[in-house]
């Protein structure tokens, strides 16, 4: 077959039109499939004894849920991670923040308390104090939470601050009894 060079189109000097790309946003089905895959990988890692990897994947899935304003799903996944690795401070803190977002202050306080205890046990009293303060902010009127802050201050070596806080609490309690 003869080739006619004149029949072949000459290269165009115009820029090529971009191909039409699908919408940038992922569909719900895509997201659900990605979440399922991540959770499946986490469960597989857990079943094979790769606890750290499993916890990392559970936390990743939880962060994905949080980024899409799904704290209930995030809290379920974080609870799984906490069961797998009960000494994972970061998991307890993220769980506490998630539960606080869900307006579950008692549950959030329990998760913060667990994290603070782990930090204190590890000798990180300054970080423990930060966590206890976050917990106390859940309900500033809660005397128990404020006593825990005073205890954390004492453990952190800030005994005068702790004593001052306890004196203030005692004064408030005395005033409440007067009513």
Coordinates of C-alpha atoms in Angstrom, one line a residue:
X1 CA 0.0 0.0 0.0
X2 CA 1.5 3.3 -1.0
X3 CA 1.8 6.0 1.6
X4 CA 1.0 9.5 0.6
X5 CA 2.9 11.8 2.9
X6 CA 0.6 14.7 2.0
X7 CA -2.4 12.7 3.5
X8 CA -0.7 12.5 6.9
X9 CA -1.7 15.4 9.0
X10 CA 1.0 17.9 9.8
X11 CA 1.7 18.4 13.5
X12 CA -0.6 21.1 15.0
X13 CA 0.9 24.2 16.5
X14 CA -2.2 24.6 18.7
X15 CA -1.9 23.3 22.2
X16 CA -3.8 20.0 22.8
X17 CA -7.1 20.4 24.5
X18 CA -7.0 18.8 27.9
X19 CA -8.9 15.6 28.3
X20 CA -12.1 15.8 30.3
X21 CA -11.3 14.5 33.8
X22 CA -13.9 13.0 36.1
X23 CA -15.1 15.2 38.9
X24 CA -12.4 15.8 41.4
X25 CA -14.5 14.8 44.4
X26 CA -14.6 11.1 45.3
X27 CA -18.0 9.5 45.4
X28 CA -19.3 8.1 48.7
X29 CA -18.8 4.6 47.3
X30 CA -15.1 5.4 46.6
X31 CA -14.7 6.7 50.1
X32 CA -16.5 3.8 51.7
X33 CA -14.4 1.3 49.7
X34 CA -11.2 3.1 50.8
X35 CA -12.4 3.1 54.4
X36 CA -13.3 -0.6 54.2
X37 CA -9.9 -1.4 52.7
X38 CA -8.0 0.5 55.5
X39 CA -10.1 -1.2 58.2
X40 CA -9.6 -4.6 56.5
X41 CA -5.8 -4.0 56.5
X42 CA -5.9 -3.0 60.2
X43 CA -7.9 -6.1 61.1
X44 CA -5.5 -8.3 59.1
X45 CA -2.5 -6.8 60.8
X46 CA -4.1 -7.3 64.2
X47 CA -4.8 -10.9 63.5
X48 CA -1.2 -11.4 62.5
X49 CA 0.1 -9.8 65.7
X50 CA 1.3 -6.7 64.0
X51 CA -0.3 -4.5 66.6
X52 CA 1.5 -1.2 65.9
X53 CA 0.7 -1.4 62.2
X54 CA -3.0 -2.2 63.0
X55 CA -3.3 0.7 65.4
X56 CA -1.7 3.0 62.9
X57 CA -4.3 2.0 60.3
X58 CA -7.2 2.3 62.7
X59 CA -6.0 5.8 63.7
X60 CA -5.7 6.6 60.0
X61 CA -9.2 5.5 59.4
X62 CA -10.4 7.5 62.4
X63 CA -8.7 10.6 61.1
X64 CA -10.4 10.1 57.7
X65 CA -13.8 9.8 59.5
X66 CA -13.0 13.0 61.5
X67 CA -12.1 14.9 58.4
X68 CA -15.5 14.0 57.0
X69 CA -17.3 15.0 60.2
X70 CA -18.1 11.5 61.3
X71 CA -17.0 11.4 64.9
X72 CA -19.2 8.4 65.9
X73 CA -17.5 6.2 63.3
X74 CA -14.1 7.6 64.4
X75 CA -14.8 6.8 68.0
X76 CA -15.7 3.2 67.2
X77 CA -12.4 2.7 65.3
X78 CA -10.4 4.4 68.0
X79 CA -11.9 2.2 70.7
X80 CA -10.7 -0.8 68.6
X81 CA -7.2 0.7 68.5
X82 CA -7.3 1.3 72.3
X83 CA -8.3 -2.3 72.9
X84 CA -5.4 -3.5 70.8
X85 CA -2.8 -1.2 72.3
X86 CA -4.0 0.0 75.7
X87 CA -0.8 2.0 76.4
X88 CA -1.1 4.1 73.2
X89 CA -1.4 7.6 74.7
X90 CA -2.0 9.2 71.3
X91 CA -5.0 6.9 70.7
X92 CA -6.6 7.8 74.1
X93 CA -6.1 11.5 73.5
X94 CA -7.6 11.4 70.0
X95 CA -10.5 9.3 71.4
X96 CA -11.0 11.9 74.2
X97 CA -11.1 14.8 71.7
X98 CA -13.5 12.9 69.5
X99 CA -15.8 12.0 72.4
X100 CA -15.7 15.7 73.5
X101 CA -16.7 16.7 70.0
X102 CA -19.6 14.3 70.3
X103 CA -20.6 16.0 73.5
X104 CA -19.9 13.0 75.7
X105 CA -17.9 14.7 78.5
X106 CA -17.9 11.7 80.9
X107 CA -16.5 9.3 78.2
X108 CA -14.0 12.0 77.1
X109 CA -12.9 12.5 80.7
X110 CA -12.3 8.8 81.1
X111 CA -10.1 8.7 78.0
X112 CA -8.2 11.8 79.1
X113 CA -7.7 10.2 82.5
X114 CA -6.3 7.1 80.9
X115 CA -3.9 9.1 78.8
X116 CA -2.8 11.2 81.8
X117 CA -2.2 8.1 83.9
X118 CA -0.1 6.6 81.1
X119 CA 2.0 9.8 80.8
X120 CA 2.4 10.1 84.5
X121 CA 3.5 6.5 84.8
X122 CA 6.1 7.1 82.1
X123 CA 7.4 10.1 84.1
X124 CA 6.1 12.7 81.7
X125 CA 4.3 14.8 84.4
X126 CA 4.3 18.0 82.3
X127 CA 2.4 16.3 79.4
X128 CA 0.2 14.6 81.9
X129 CA -0.7 18.0 83.3
X130 CA -1.6 19.3 79.9
X131 CA -3.9 16.3 79.3
X132 CA -5.6 16.7 82.8
X133 CA -6.1 20.4 82.0
X134 CA -7.9 19.5 78.7
X135 CA -10.0 17.1 80.7
X136 CA -10.9 19.8 83.3
X137 CA -12.0 22.1 80.5
X138 CA -14.7 19.7 79.5
X139 CA -16.6 20.9 82.6
X140 CA -14.9 23.8 84.4
X141 CA -17.4 23.6 87.3
X142 CA -16.5 19.9 88.0
X143 CA -14.7 20.0 91.3
X144 CA -13.3 16.5 90.8
X145 CA -11.6 17.6 87.5
X146 CA -10.1 20.6 89.2
X147 CA -8.8 18.4 92.1
X148 CA -7.1 16.2 89.4
X149 CA -5.5 19.3 87.9
X150 CA -4.1 20.2 91.4
X151 CA -2.8 16.7 91.8
X152 CA -1.1 16.8 88.4
X153 CA 0.4 20.2 89.3
X154 CA 1.8 18.6 92.4
X155 CA 3.3 15.7 90.5
X156 CA 4.8 18.1 88.0
X157 CA 6.6 19.7 90.9
X158 CA 4.4 22.8 91.0
X159 CA 3.3 22.3 94.6
X160 CA 2.6 26.0 95.4
X161 CA 0.3 26.2 92.3
X162 CA -1.4 23.0 93.5
X163 CA -1.8 24.3 97.0
X164 CA -3.2 27.6 95.7
X165 CA -5.7 25.7 93.5
X166 CA -6.8 23.5 96.4
X167 CA -7.2 26.5 98.7
X168 CA -9.5 28.1 96.1
X169 CA -11.5 24.9 95.8
X170 CA -11.8 24.7 99.6
X171 CA -13.0 28.3 99.7
X172 CA -15.6 27.6 97.0
X173 CA -16.8 24.5 98.9
X174 CA -17.1 26.5 102.1
X175 CA -19.1 29.1 100.3
X176 CA -21.4 26.5 98.8
X177 CA -22.1 25.0 102.2
X178 CA -23.1 28.4 103.5
X179 CA -26.1 28.3 101.1

